Every structure is written in structure tokens, then in C-alpha cells.
Tab-separated table of C-alpha atoms in Angstrom:
chain	number	residue	atom	x	y	z
E	1	MET	CA	-241.058	73.900	16.114
E	2	ARG	CA	-243.809	71.571	14.942
E	3	LEU	CA	-247.190	71.397	15.945
E	4	LEU	CA	-248.388	68.454	17.857
E	5	SER	CA	-251.201	66.747	15.157
E	6	ALA	CA	-254.878	66.639	16.735
E	7	VAL	CA	-254.372	62.948	17.897
E	8	ASP	CA	-250.976	63.181	19.553
E	9	THR	CA	-252.626	66.294	21.424
E	10	MET	CA	-255.469	64.448	22.888
E	11	PHE	CA	-252.881	61.586	24.213
E	12	TYR	CA	-250.757	64.395	25.928
E	13	ARG	CA	-254.227	65.865	27.478
E	14	MET	CA	-254.989	62.761	28.761
E	15	GLU	CA	-251.855	62.489	31.133
E	16	SER	CA	-252.690	62.354	35.091
E	17	ASP	CA	-250.975	61.336	38.002
E	18	ARG	CA	-253.187	58.414	38.065
E	19	THR	CA	-253.017	57.683	34.794
E	20	PRO	CA	-249.770	58.237	32.798
E	21	MET	CA	-250.184	57.836	29.094
E	22	HIS	CA	-246.822	56.204	28.294
E	23	ILE	CA	-246.515	53.119	27.099
E	24	GLY	CA	-243.458	50.306	27.190
E	25	ALA	CA	-241.990	47.111	25.887
E	26	LEU	CA	-239.729	44.782	28.318
E	27	LEU	CA	-237.050	43.065	25.957
E	28	THR	CA	-234.816	40.032	27.536
E	29	PHE	CA	-231.816	38.951	26.074
E	30	ARG	CA	-229.482	36.094	26.494
E	31	LEU	CA	-225.720	37.000	27.128
E	32	PRO	CA	-223.296	35.821	24.274
E	33	ASP	CA	-220.989	33.050	25.413
E	34	ASP	CA	-217.852	35.392	25.439
E	35	ALA	CA	-219.876	38.315	27.340
E	36	GLY	CA	-217.518	39.606	29.813
E	37	PRO	CA	-218.679	41.086	33.601
E	38	ASP	CA	-219.264	44.687	31.933
E	39	TYR	CA	-221.150	43.496	28.986
E	40	VAL	CA	-224.225	45.081	29.853
E	41	ARG	CA	-222.543	48.184	30.994
E	42	THR	CA	-220.446	48.476	27.604
E	43	LEU	CA	-224.073	48.596	26.180
E	44	TYR	CA	-225.339	50.674	28.128
E	45	ASN	CA	-222.676	53.531	27.208
E	46	ALA	CA	-222.779	52.661	23.559
E	47	PHE	CA	-226.700	53.370	23.936
E	48	ALA	CA	-226.372	56.547	26.155
E	49	GLU	CA	-224.706	58.251	23.684
E	50	LEU	CA	-227.625	59.182	21.514
E	51	SER	CA	-225.388	59.488	18.568
E	52	PHE	CA	-228.661	59.479	16.175
E	53	LEU	CA	-232.216	60.377	18.084
E	54	PRO	CA	-235.004	60.417	15.411
E	55	PHE	CA	-237.873	62.875	15.791
E	56	PRO	CA	-239.821	63.052	18.020
E	57	PHE	CA	-237.131	61.583	20.600
E	58	ASP	CA	-235.319	64.616	20.443
E	59	SER	CA	-237.792	67.078	21.335
E	60	GLU	CA	-240.057	68.140	24.385
E	61	VAL	CA	-243.441	69.630	24.027
E	62	VAL	CA	-244.102	73.114	24.533
E	63	ASP	CA	-247.300	73.157	26.272
E	64	GLY	CA	-249.991	75.823	25.175
E	65	LEU	CA	-253.332	76.210	23.449
E	66	LEU	CA	-251.340	74.286	20.533
E	67	PRO	CA	-249.073	72.219	21.657
E	68	GLU	CA	-245.521	71.776	19.742
E	69	TRP	CA	-242.685	69.996	19.791
E	70	ARG	CA	-239.142	72.050	20.364
E	71	THR	CA	-235.938	70.191	19.243
E	72	VAL	CA	-233.784	70.269	22.292
E	73	ARG	CA	-230.252	67.980	23.441
E	74	PRO	CA	-231.562	65.165	25.573
E	75	ASP	CA	-229.809	64.382	28.865
E	76	PRO	CA	-228.228	61.052	28.348
E	77	GLU	CA	-227.926	60.372	32.307
E	78	TYR	CA	-231.583	61.057	33.291
E	79	HIS	CA	-233.238	59.320	29.835
E	80	VAL	CA	-230.630	56.052	29.900
E	81	ARG	CA	-230.492	54.382	33.293
E	82	LEU	CA	-228.643	51.030	34.483
E	83	SER	CA	-230.201	48.975	37.620
E	84	ALA	CA	-229.585	45.616	38.840
E	85	LEU	CA	-231.293	42.824	40.405
E	86	PRO	CA	-230.343	40.990	43.223
E	87	TYR	CA	-228.809	37.837	41.832
E	88	PRO	CA	-230.335	35.552	40.836
E	89	GLY	CA	-233.137	37.839	39.613
E	90	SER	CA	-236.356	35.850	38.856
E	91	GLU	CA	-238.787	36.799	36.327
E	92	ALA	CA	-241.034	37.510	39.432
E	93	ASP	CA	-238.125	40.070	40.732
E	94	LEU	CA	-238.217	41.353	36.859
E	95	GLY	CA	-241.786	41.656	36.646
E	96	THR	CA	-242.009	43.513	39.704
E	97	LEU	CA	-239.124	46.053	39.102
E	98	VAL	CA	-240.419	47.033	35.759
E	99	ALA	CA	-244.718	47.706	37.312
E	100	ARG	CA	-242.923	50.098	39.270
E	101	LEU	CA	-241.271	51.863	36.447
E	102	HIS	CA	-244.060	51.589	34.356
E	103	ALA	CA	-246.129	53.255	36.982
E	104	HIS	CA	-243.964	56.232	36.957
E	105	PRO	CA	-245.114	58.800	34.861
E	106	LEU	CA	-242.824	60.522	32.577
E	107	ASP	CA	-241.189	63.848	33.124
E	108	MET	CA	-243.484	66.307	30.717
E	109	ARG	CA	-240.988	68.835	30.774
E	110	ARG	CA	-238.393	66.422	29.145
E	111	PRO	CA	-238.165	64.446	25.783
E	112	LEU	CA	-240.936	61.691	26.786
E	113	TRP	CA	-239.184	58.398	26.923
E	114	GLU	CA	-236.848	56.578	29.029
E	115	ALA	CA	-234.695	53.431	28.570
E	116	HIS	CA	-233.547	51.057	31.593
E	117	PHE	CA	-230.645	48.589	30.953
E	118	ILE	CA	-231.417	45.821	33.849
E	119	GLU	CA	-228.441	43.558	34.979
E	120	GLY	CA	-228.886	40.450	37.191
E	121	LEU	CA	-230.935	38.000	35.581
E	122	SER	CA	-230.609	34.427	36.096
E	123	ASP	CA	-229.576	32.161	33.459
E	124	GLY	CA	-227.327	34.501	31.753
E	125	ARG	CA	-229.597	37.389	30.885
E	126	PHE	CA	-229.872	40.917	31.003
E	127	ALA	CA	-233.712	43.090	30.091
E	128	MET	CA	-233.989	46.440	28.722
E	129	TYR	CA	-237.514	48.505	29.709
E	130	PHE	CA	-238.119	51.315	27.379
E	131	LYS	CA	-241.051	53.604	27.591
E	132	ALA	CA	-242.607	56.493	25.902
E	133	HIS	CA	-245.842	58.816	25.794
E	134	HIS	CA	-248.280	57.911	23.397
E	135	CYS	CA	-248.387	61.282	22.013
E	136	ALA	CA	-244.864	60.658	20.787
E	137	VAL	CA	-245.512	57.197	19.280
E	138	ASP	CA	-248.146	54.466	19.052
E	139	GLY	CA	-247.615	50.545	19.053
E	140	MET	CA	-246.528	50.164	15.657
E	141	GLY	CA	-244.176	52.900	15.751
E	142	ALA	CA	-242.644	51.808	19.161
E	143	ILE	CA	-242.093	48.482	17.590
E	144	ASN	CA	-240.458	50.133	14.111
E	145	THR	CA	-238.227	52.179	16.730
E	146	ILE	CA	-237.129	49.000	18.405
E	147	LYS	CA	-236.162	47.185	15.489
E	148	LYS	CA	-234.204	49.927	14.204
E	149	TRP	CA	-232.158	49.474	17.545
E	150	LEU	CA	-231.691	45.575	16.759
E	151	SER	CA	-230.112	43.495	14.252
E	152	THR	CA	-230.433	40.066	12.279
E	153	GLU	CA	-226.731	40.213	12.443
E	154	PRO	CA	-224.821	39.308	16.048
E	155	ASP	CA	-222.285	41.344	15.317
E	156	ARG	CA	-223.878	44.466	14.324
E	157	TYR	CA	-224.844	47.150	16.776
E	158	VAL	CA	-227.013	50.569	16.021
E	159	PRO	CA	-226.954	52.817	18.854
E	160	LEU	CA	-230.725	54.075	18.666
E	161	SER	CA	-231.458	55.056	15.051
E	162	GLU	CA	-229.478	55.276	11.886
E	163	ALA	CA	-232.155	58.372	10.903
E	164	GLY	CA	-231.161	61.333	12.207
E	165	PRO	CA	-233.143	64.326	13.722
E	166	LYS	CA	-235.086	66.321	11.410
E	167	ALA	CA	-234.103	70.209	11.256
E	168	GLU	CA	-236.198	72.356	13.295
E	169	VAL	CA	-238.741	75.169	11.580
E	170	PRO	CA	-236.925	78.477	12.091
E	171	ASP	CA	-238.471	80.753	14.684
E	172	ARG	CA	-238.943	83.386	11.854
E	173	ASN	CA	-241.319	81.101	9.582
E	174	ARG	CA	-243.142	79.652	12.726
E	175	ILE	CA	-245.980	81.992	12.467
E	176	ALA	CA	-246.394	81.389	8.709
E	177	SER	CA	-245.849	77.455	9.527
E	178	VAL	CA	-248.466	77.206	11.948
E	179	ALA	CA	-250.820	78.998	9.748
E	180	TYR	CA	-250.290	76.529	7.242
E	181	GLU	CA	-250.693	73.578	9.288
E	182	LEU	CA	-253.928	74.970	10.745
E	183	TRP	CA	-255.083	75.821	7.241
E	184	ASN	CA	-254.593	72.095	6.000
E	185	ARG	CA	-256.349	70.922	9.667
E	186	THR	CA	-259.545	73.014	8.605
E	187	THR	CA	-259.509	71.737	4.581
E	188	ASP	CA	-258.604	68.100	5.997
E	189	GLY	CA	-261.377	68.459	8.719
E	190	VAL	CA	-264.293	69.356	6.051
E	191	SER	CA	-263.393	66.763	3.718
E	192	GLY	CA	-262.627	63.979	6.856
E	193	SER	CA	-265.943	64.997	8.433
E	194	ALA	CA	-268.087	64.434	5.707
E	195	GLU	CA	-266.681	60.934	4.748
E	196	LEU	CA	-266.821	60.031	8.421
E	197	VAL	CA	-270.361	60.918	8.519
E	198	LYS	CA	-271.450	58.525	5.583
E	199	SER	CA	-269.131	55.930	6.830
E	200	LEU	CA	-270.854	56.234	10.313
E	201	VAL	CA	-274.534	55.938	8.761
E	202	GLY	CA	-273.537	51.864	7.709
E	203	MET	CA	-271.797	51.220	10.458
E	204	ILE	CA	-274.914	51.656	13.007
E	205	GLY	CA	-277.251	48.918	12.112
E	206	GLY	CA	-277.476	45.335	10.882
E	207	ASP	CA	-275.890	42.273	12.631
E	208	ASN	CA	-272.233	42.651	13.952
E	209	SER	CA	-272.633	46.147	14.053
E	210	HIS	CA	-269.813	47.466	16.332
E	211	VAL	CA	-271.271	50.512	17.409
E	212	GLY	CA	-274.351	47.999	18.460
E	213	ALA	CA	-271.363	46.477	20.671
E	214	THR	CA	-270.535	49.418	22.656
E	215	LEU	CA	-274.173	50.603	23.645
E	216	GLY	CA	-274.242	47.129	24.817
E	217	THR	CA	-270.849	46.401	26.987
E	218	PRO	CA	-271.558	46.264	30.708
E	219	ARG	CA	-269.370	47.101	33.203
E	220	ALA	CA	-266.697	44.772	34.523
E	221	PRO	CA	-265.103	44.783	37.884
E	222	PHE	CA	-261.667	46.687	36.312
E	223	ASN	CA	-264.282	49.072	34.807
E	224	ALA	CA	-263.437	51.807	38.126
E	225	THR	CA	-261.725	54.458	39.227
E	226	LEU	CA	-257.854	53.945	38.879
E	227	THR	CA	-255.169	54.064	41.644
E	228	PRO	CA	-251.458	54.861	40.009
E	229	GLN	CA	-249.627	51.480	40.602
E	230	ARG	CA	-249.639	48.813	38.262
E	231	ARG	CA	-249.585	45.159	37.787
E	232	LEU	CA	-248.015	43.456	34.859
E	233	ALA	CA	-248.220	39.660	33.821
E	234	VAL	CA	-247.006	37.810	30.586
E	235	GLU	CA	-247.385	34.426	28.600
E	236	VAL	CA	-245.978	33.032	25.650
E	237	LEU	CA	-248.283	30.906	23.099
E	238	GLU	CA	-246.666	29.097	20.404
E	239	LEU	CA	-248.022	30.820	16.714
E	240	GLY	CA	-247.693	27.548	15.228
E	241	ARG	CA	-251.049	26.837	17.510
E	242	LEU	CA	-252.820	29.407	16.834
E	243	LYS	CA	-252.282	29.414	12.813
E	244	ALA	CA	-253.485	25.644	13.135
E	245	ILE	CA	-256.489	26.790	14.837
E	246	ALA	CA	-257.280	29.315	12.395
E	247	LYS	CA	-256.610	27.053	9.355
E	248	ALA	CA	-259.050	24.645	10.709
E	249	THR	CA	-262.123	27.267	11.540
E	250	GLU	CA	-261.402	29.467	8.573
E	251	THR	CA	-260.648	32.525	10.487
E	252	THR	CA	-257.637	34.490	11.639
E	253	VAL	CA	-254.799	34.328	13.911
E	254	ASN	CA	-256.480	37.525	15.292
E	255	ASP	CA	-259.756	36.100	15.684
E	256	VAL	CA	-258.450	33.225	17.620
E	257	SER	CA	-256.050	35.744	19.862
E	258	LEU	CA	-259.364	37.366	20.590
E	259	ALA	CA	-261.096	34.020	21.333
E	260	VAL	CA	-258.433	33.276	23.926
E	261	CYS	CA	-258.542	36.183	25.717
E	262	GLY	CA	-262.143	36.064	25.636
E	263	ALA	CA	-262.320	33.022	27.329
E	264	ALA	CA	-259.938	33.499	29.734
E	265	LEU	CA	-261.668	36.633	30.764
E	266	ARG	CA	-264.593	34.383	30.974
E	267	ARG	CA	-262.504	31.687	33.168
E	268	TYR	CA	-260.761	34.613	35.437
E	269	LEU	CA	-264.112	36.585	36.556
E	270	ASP	CA	-266.109	33.610	36.749
E	271	GLU	CA	-263.716	32.226	39.178
E	272	GLN	CA	-264.123	35.864	41.140
E	273	GLY	CA	-267.947	35.326	41.096
E	274	GLU	CA	-267.809	38.404	39.009
E	275	LEU	CA	-268.754	37.448	35.369
E	276	PRO	CA	-270.926	39.700	33.604
E	277	ASP	CA	-274.625	38.741	32.456
E	278	GLU	CA	-273.975	40.538	29.229
E	279	THR	CA	-270.551	39.694	27.110
E	280	LEU	CA	-267.712	41.871	27.418
E	281	THR	CA	-266.459	44.183	24.473
E	282	ALA	CA	-263.060	44.869	23.435
E	283	SER	CA	-261.642	47.773	21.621
E	284	VAL	CA	-259.451	46.433	18.938
E	285	PRO	CA	-257.015	49.043	16.923
E	286	VAL	CA	-256.695	48.724	13.641
E	287	GLY	CA	-253.536	50.640	11.890
E	288	TRP	CA	-253.431	52.166	8.559
E	289	GLU	CA	-250.414	53.523	6.517
E	290	ARG	CA	-248.595	56.464	7.847
E	291	ASP	CA	-245.826	58.666	6.410
E	292	GLU	CA	-242.519	59.514	8.427
E	293	ASP	CA	-244.416	62.391	10.288
E	294	THR	CA	-247.486	60.750	11.477
E	295	LEU	CA	-246.901	59.059	15.094
E	296	ASN	CA	-249.991	57.838	16.112
E	297	ALA	CA	-251.645	55.800	12.907
E	298	ALA	CA	-254.749	53.637	14.519
E	299	ALA	CA	-258.271	53.846	14.375
E	300	GLY	CA	-260.430	51.358	16.758
E	301	PHE	CA	-263.514	49.007	16.428
E	302	VAL	CA	-265.544	47.573	19.360
E	303	CYS	CA	-265.709	43.665	19.132
E	304	PRO	CA	-267.865	41.330	21.373
E	305	LEU	CA	-265.644	38.743	23.260
E	306	ALA	CA	-268.473	36.373	23.759
E	307	THR	CA	-267.727	35.743	27.208
E	308	THR	CA	-271.565	34.848	28.218
E	309	GLU	CA	-270.592	31.716	25.638
E	310	SER	CA	-269.683	28.345	26.824
E	311	ASP	CA	-268.721	26.654	23.574
E	312	PRO	CA	-265.236	27.690	22.259
E	313	LEU	CA	-265.902	27.588	18.563
E	314	GLN	CA	-268.898	29.695	18.666
E	315	ARG	CA	-267.286	32.518	20.621
E	316	LEU	CA	-264.545	32.351	17.982
E	317	ALA	CA	-267.394	32.754	15.261
E	318	VAL	CA	-268.820	35.808	16.943
E	319	ILE	CA	-265.407	37.084	17.356
E	320	ASN	CA	-264.683	36.019	13.330
E	321	ALA	CA	-268.264	37.892	12.247
E	322	SER	CA	-267.399	41.265	14.272
E	323	THR	CA	-264.078	41.641	13.174
E	324	THR	CA	-264.653	40.885	9.599
E	325	ARG	CA	-267.034	43.663	9.296
E	326	GLY	CA	-265.571	45.972	11.743
E	327	LYS	CA	-261.726	45.863	9.599
E	328	LYS	CA	-263.850	46.064	6.370
E	329	GLU	CA	-265.793	49.344	7.211
E	330	LEU	CA	-262.677	50.909	8.675
E	331	LEU	CA	-260.128	49.999	5.714
E	332	ALA	CA	-262.334	51.295	3.392
E	333	MET	CA	-261.897	54.941	4.751
E	334	SER	CA	-259.479	57.165	3.880
E	335	PRO	CA	-256.644	58.177	6.046
E	336	ASN	CA	-258.142	61.691	6.711
E	337	ALA	CA	-261.492	59.970	7.832
E	338	LEU	CA	-259.597	57.457	10.138
E	339	ASN	CA	-257.952	60.202	11.612
E	340	HIS	CA	-261.292	61.983	12.357
E	341	TYR	CA	-262.756	58.960	13.666
E	342	THR	CA	-259.731	58.065	16.200
E	343	LEU	CA	-260.377	61.687	17.514
E	344	MET	CA	-264.432	60.977	18.029
E	345	GLY	CA	-263.414	57.984	19.889
E	346	LEU	CA	-260.655	59.918	21.842
E	347	LEU	CA	-262.671	62.901	22.517
E	348	PRO	CA	-265.363	61.072	25.262
E	349	LEU	CA	-262.158	59.631	26.829
E	350	THR	CA	-260.241	62.800	27.344
E	351	ILE	CA	-262.897	64.615	28.261
E	352	GLY	CA	-264.127	61.935	30.939
E	353	GLN	CA	-260.410	61.350	32.294
E	354	LYS	CA	-260.038	65.327	33.048
E	355	THR	CA	-263.392	65.447	34.478
E	356	GLY	CA	-263.864	62.281	36.439
E	357	ALA	CA	-266.429	61.306	34.181
E	358	LEU	CA	-265.198	57.758	33.177
E	359	THR	CA	-266.132	55.773	36.029
E	360	LYS	CA	-269.610	57.500	36.249
E	361	ILE	CA	-270.935	56.933	32.915
E	362	PRO	CA	-271.509	53.318	31.343
E	363	PRO	CA	-268.155	52.106	29.304
E	364	LEU	CA	-267.837	52.404	25.741
E	365	PHE	CA	-265.516	49.252	26.040
E	366	ASN	CA	-264.403	46.735	28.715
E	367	LEU	CA	-260.637	47.081	27.440
E	368	THR	CA	-258.506	47.172	24.728
E	369	VAL	CA	-256.587	44.192	22.969
E	370	SER	CA	-254.464	45.214	20.265
E	371	ASN	CA	-251.845	43.374	18.283
E	372	VAL	CA	-248.307	43.839	16.085
E	373	VAL	CA	-245.363	41.673	14.839
E	374	LEU	CA	-241.993	42.606	15.409
E	375	THR	CA	-240.422	40.018	12.917
E	376	ARG	CA	-240.365	36.275	12.693
E	377	GLU	CA	-236.482	36.417	12.603
E	378	PRO	CA	-234.330	36.198	15.719
E	379	LEU	CA	-233.062	39.675	16.578
E	380	TYR	CA	-229.516	40.936	18.807
E	381	LEU	CA	-228.446	43.511	20.114
E	382	GLY	CA	-224.647	43.623	20.192
E	383	GLY	CA	-224.575	40.173	19.939
E	384	ALA	CA	-227.054	39.323	22.534
E	385	GLN	CA	-230.150	37.337	21.086
E	386	LEU	CA	-233.498	38.869	22.098
E	387	GLU	CA	-235.440	36.390	23.757
E	388	LEU	CA	-238.485	37.539	24.594
E	389	ILE	CA	-240.519	41.132	24.402
E	390	ALA	CA	-243.287	41.951	26.202
E	391	PRO	CA	-245.602	44.776	25.335
E	392	VAL	CA	-246.456	47.027	28.612
E	393	SER	CA	-249.617	49.541	27.465
E	394	PHE	CA	-251.452	52.432	29.136
E	395	LEU	CA	-254.619	52.488	31.128
E	396	CYS	CA	-257.564	55.112	31.035
E	397	ASP	CA	-259.470	56.135	33.773
E	398	GLY	CA	-262.327	53.663	34.157
E	399	TYR	CA	-260.468	51.377	31.849
E	400	GLY	CA	-258.335	49.242	34.028
E	401	LEU	CA	-257.004	46.327	31.817
E	402	ASN	CA	-255.160	46.310	28.736
E	403	ILE	CA	-254.009	43.129	26.678
E	404	THR	CA	-251.294	43.479	23.881
E	405	LEU	CA	-249.977	41.018	21.605
E	406	VAL	CA	-246.406	40.915	19.982
E	407	GLY	CA	-245.682	38.477	17.583
E	408	TYR	CA	-241.717	37.519	17.388
E	409	THR	CA	-240.344	34.053	15.574
E	410	ASP	CA	-242.725	31.560	16.337
E	411	LYS	CA	-244.485	32.807	19.687
E	412	VAL	CA	-246.791	35.446	20.218
E	413	ILE	CA	-246.570	37.157	23.745
E	414	LEU	CA	-249.236	38.510	25.322
E	415	GLY	CA	-248.672	41.707	27.972
E	416	PHE	CA	-250.866	41.590	30.449
E	417	VAL	CA	-251.681	45.410	32.380
E	418	GLY	CA	-253.856	46.174	35.182
E	419	CYS	CA	-254.439	48.567	37.942
E	420	ARG	CA	-252.986	47.128	40.943
E	421	ASP	CA	-256.174	47.486	43.299
E	422	THR	CA	-259.067	46.672	40.397
E	423	MET	CA	-256.647	43.247	39.252
E	424	PRO	CA	-255.610	41.553	42.338
E	425	HIS	CA	-254.990	38.415	40.201
E	426	LEU	CA	-253.578	39.240	37.137
E	427	GLN	CA	-251.055	36.307	36.827
E	428	ARG	CA	-254.121	33.988	37.014
E	429	LEU	CA	-255.550	35.876	34.135
E	430	ALA	CA	-252.183	34.960	31.923
E	431	VAL	CA	-252.495	31.415	33.092
E	432	CYS	CA	-256.055	31.331	32.061
E	433	SER	CA	-255.380	32.142	28.757
E	434	ARG	CA	-252.903	29.644	28.186
E	435	GLU	CA	-255.719	27.089	29.230
E	436	ALA	CA	-258.167	29.215	26.949
E	437	LEU	CA	-256.055	27.932	23.859
E	438	ASP	CA	-255.895	24.564	25.534
E	439	GLU	CA	-259.441	24.455	25.017
E	440	LEU	CA	-260.295	25.978	21.862
E	441	GLU	CA	-257.425	23.776	20.268
E	442	GLN	CA	-259.272	20.616	21.645
E	443	ALA	CA	-262.523	22.144	20.203
E	444	ALA	CA	-261.075	22.377	16.734
E	445	ALA	CA	-259.557	19.382	16.392
């Protein structure tokens, strides 16, 4: 058995019926030309063997004052499932099914993940939806896990991972190992907190301070009490277009992506007659180097999305100035200090979610916008080519919208997750993102 880290424990404690804390991914594949009628079932059966389960997918959480991972033998019939859409299944049918699967909480008494194979898609395709609790994996960790299942070679198949589970600490060493872990956390806490205090002093003042952006965050319509059900939307943008804009404006692809999101939100809320007078802000996660035992390794800064700005180039300039400073300040800290910075940010969210206070206090930011890269090469699962991977993230109470971007081959896929009742027209927001890219591209030209 091993203790959950302090950050992992925060995500574990934030779980509620209205706000399940798992993240997910929807992958669509094209069947090989020679695929038989049992092709997907064969893949499902091979995956369900669970031949090599890496930590922590081979473990359940034992709750307590200090939650612990305990190695178990997962039930393949429970964790790996086969479903089918009425043929020919459309994108809308798939989205509806995955939205319902994503709204359903994980069983916290079992290993915290599920994999769903979905047949019946039109045009010779099938899908896979995978979800895992945020205490077990973050966005970059999920991407790394998915990459282990896939191959650049069409004829190679890896059941789950080539990494075997780590040996469990024997019970006789449990007290000693827990004491050793607590001692390490204490010493890390002292040094990390001291470094963090010094860094925070420099973050507060000056232009483009993300601390200042936090204090000026308005309340958007989706910063409200959440209900359990979710809506999903997906938009695919061309990476080449984003790169060309970044080069022309001397910014980054991530800056351009944030500017597209900001413009899309401005257009969407303006159409609803609900655009705030102050700019919306986004929490932007930044990952840092992790070891194999670290499940969550990201800290975030708050970036203004310049939704009050009508000029797309000026919006991009505001975002670039904020991200340049924010990333520089975070990456100047050690991993230990960044871990404590993450804890400092999660603490009010955890307490607020458990007490119901998050919808009563001013929001710290309006939404989260994160960005990860899968690969620039085409990938395959047992000969089936991966066409698209759509990220499906989590929502906290009072924060009813999340946008996650994944780079794959020559595309950037935007995955929108919203509360069903506070974001009733989520697909329109996805359409607005493409319109925003067109607008920014014309301005940059």
C-alpha cells in the first residue's frame, strides 16, 4: 500500500454526486479494409484480458485520514465494456452516449477507471471512450497512458501497457513506510513553502499579473451551481493555420488557441446577451517534469481572455503578455514549490465544493483551458487508424465549462464540456471557435 499524494488526495476529496472528478477521452478509429464483423469484439476481448495494468489502474483507494492505494485484481467485465449505437450511428448519437457515460460517477470502491468500446458508427468506424479519476491521472498522464496502447505500426497491438504493476509494500513495512512518507512531506513542505512565499511576492504586482487577473474575474452565466448531467461538443482546427498566425504575430500556438477560445466565448455570450463588462479569465495549466510515481504534475496561472476586446490582434497581444509572464514565473519554481502552489490553488476549490460555498464567493477564474499534444504521427489500435481524439474533462461546482485541446497529426481538437443546464447551447460555442479562427486569420494576414 502507498499513500496518495497531497494533490491526489485533494482531487479524491472533491468527488461529489453533482461533480464527479474523472477525466476522459473519446477516440474514433477507422476499421481496416479487411475487418470482419467481429473485429471490434475481438479488440474488446483482447483489451479485457488486462494483461499488464500499470499503477494505479491496478489499485483501489482505501479511504481514511490518509487515503492509500491498495493493489487488487480488477474485474474485466466491470471495467471494460462493449456497447453499440443503432446503425448508422451519427456524431450526434455518439456525443449523446458519451455525455451520459461521462456524467455517471466512477465506483469509488473499485480501481478508478473504465474503458468502453462502441460499435455501430457510420462510415466504417468505431469508438473508444476511456475515463479515469483525476486522483489517478492528469491530462498529460492520460495522454501518456493512451499512447502506450497505440502504435505507429498498423499491425502491432499492446493490450494496455508494457509496464507491469509495481510491487505492493508488505503490510509489516506499512507503518515504517507511512512514517517515512510523512517525514518527506514535512521536509518538502517546509522548503517548498519557503520558496513559494518568495515567488508569490513577485507575482502580485506589475503588468499582466495573473494574481491581479484572478481578483478581477467577473461571474459568467456558467459560473453557477452545477447539475449532474453534461453536454459535450467537439471542433477540429487545422494546426497549420494556428502555426501561421503564431509566426505572423510572433506569439505561440498556445496563445493563438487561447485567443480563439476568448473570441468564441465573446461571440457566444454576446449572442445570448450575457457578455460580462469585465474580461473573462481562464486557468491555464502548465505541466512540469514528473517521475513515474507522480500522478498529477501541473500548476496553473490565470490568464485574461480579453473578451471585452473587439480587435482580435489586440486580444492575442493581451493573452501573449499574460502567458509569457505566467509561464516564466511558474517554470522558475522547483517541482516541490510548484506542487505546493497547486495545493494552494486546489484548497479553496476543495473546501468550497464540499461546503457549497463555491457558487457564493467570487470566482477565481471562469473556466479552465488546457492544451496537450498526443503525437504528430498517425497511430493505430490493432490495425485500426486513430482518426480523432476528443478530450473530455471534469467540472467543479461553480465552474460549468472546460475546454481542453489535444494536438494530433496536423489537427488541434477542441473538447468542450459543459453543465447541461448552465450551457444549453454548447455546440454553438464550438462553431464560434471556428468562426473566431477565421476572424483572427484574416486580421493576421
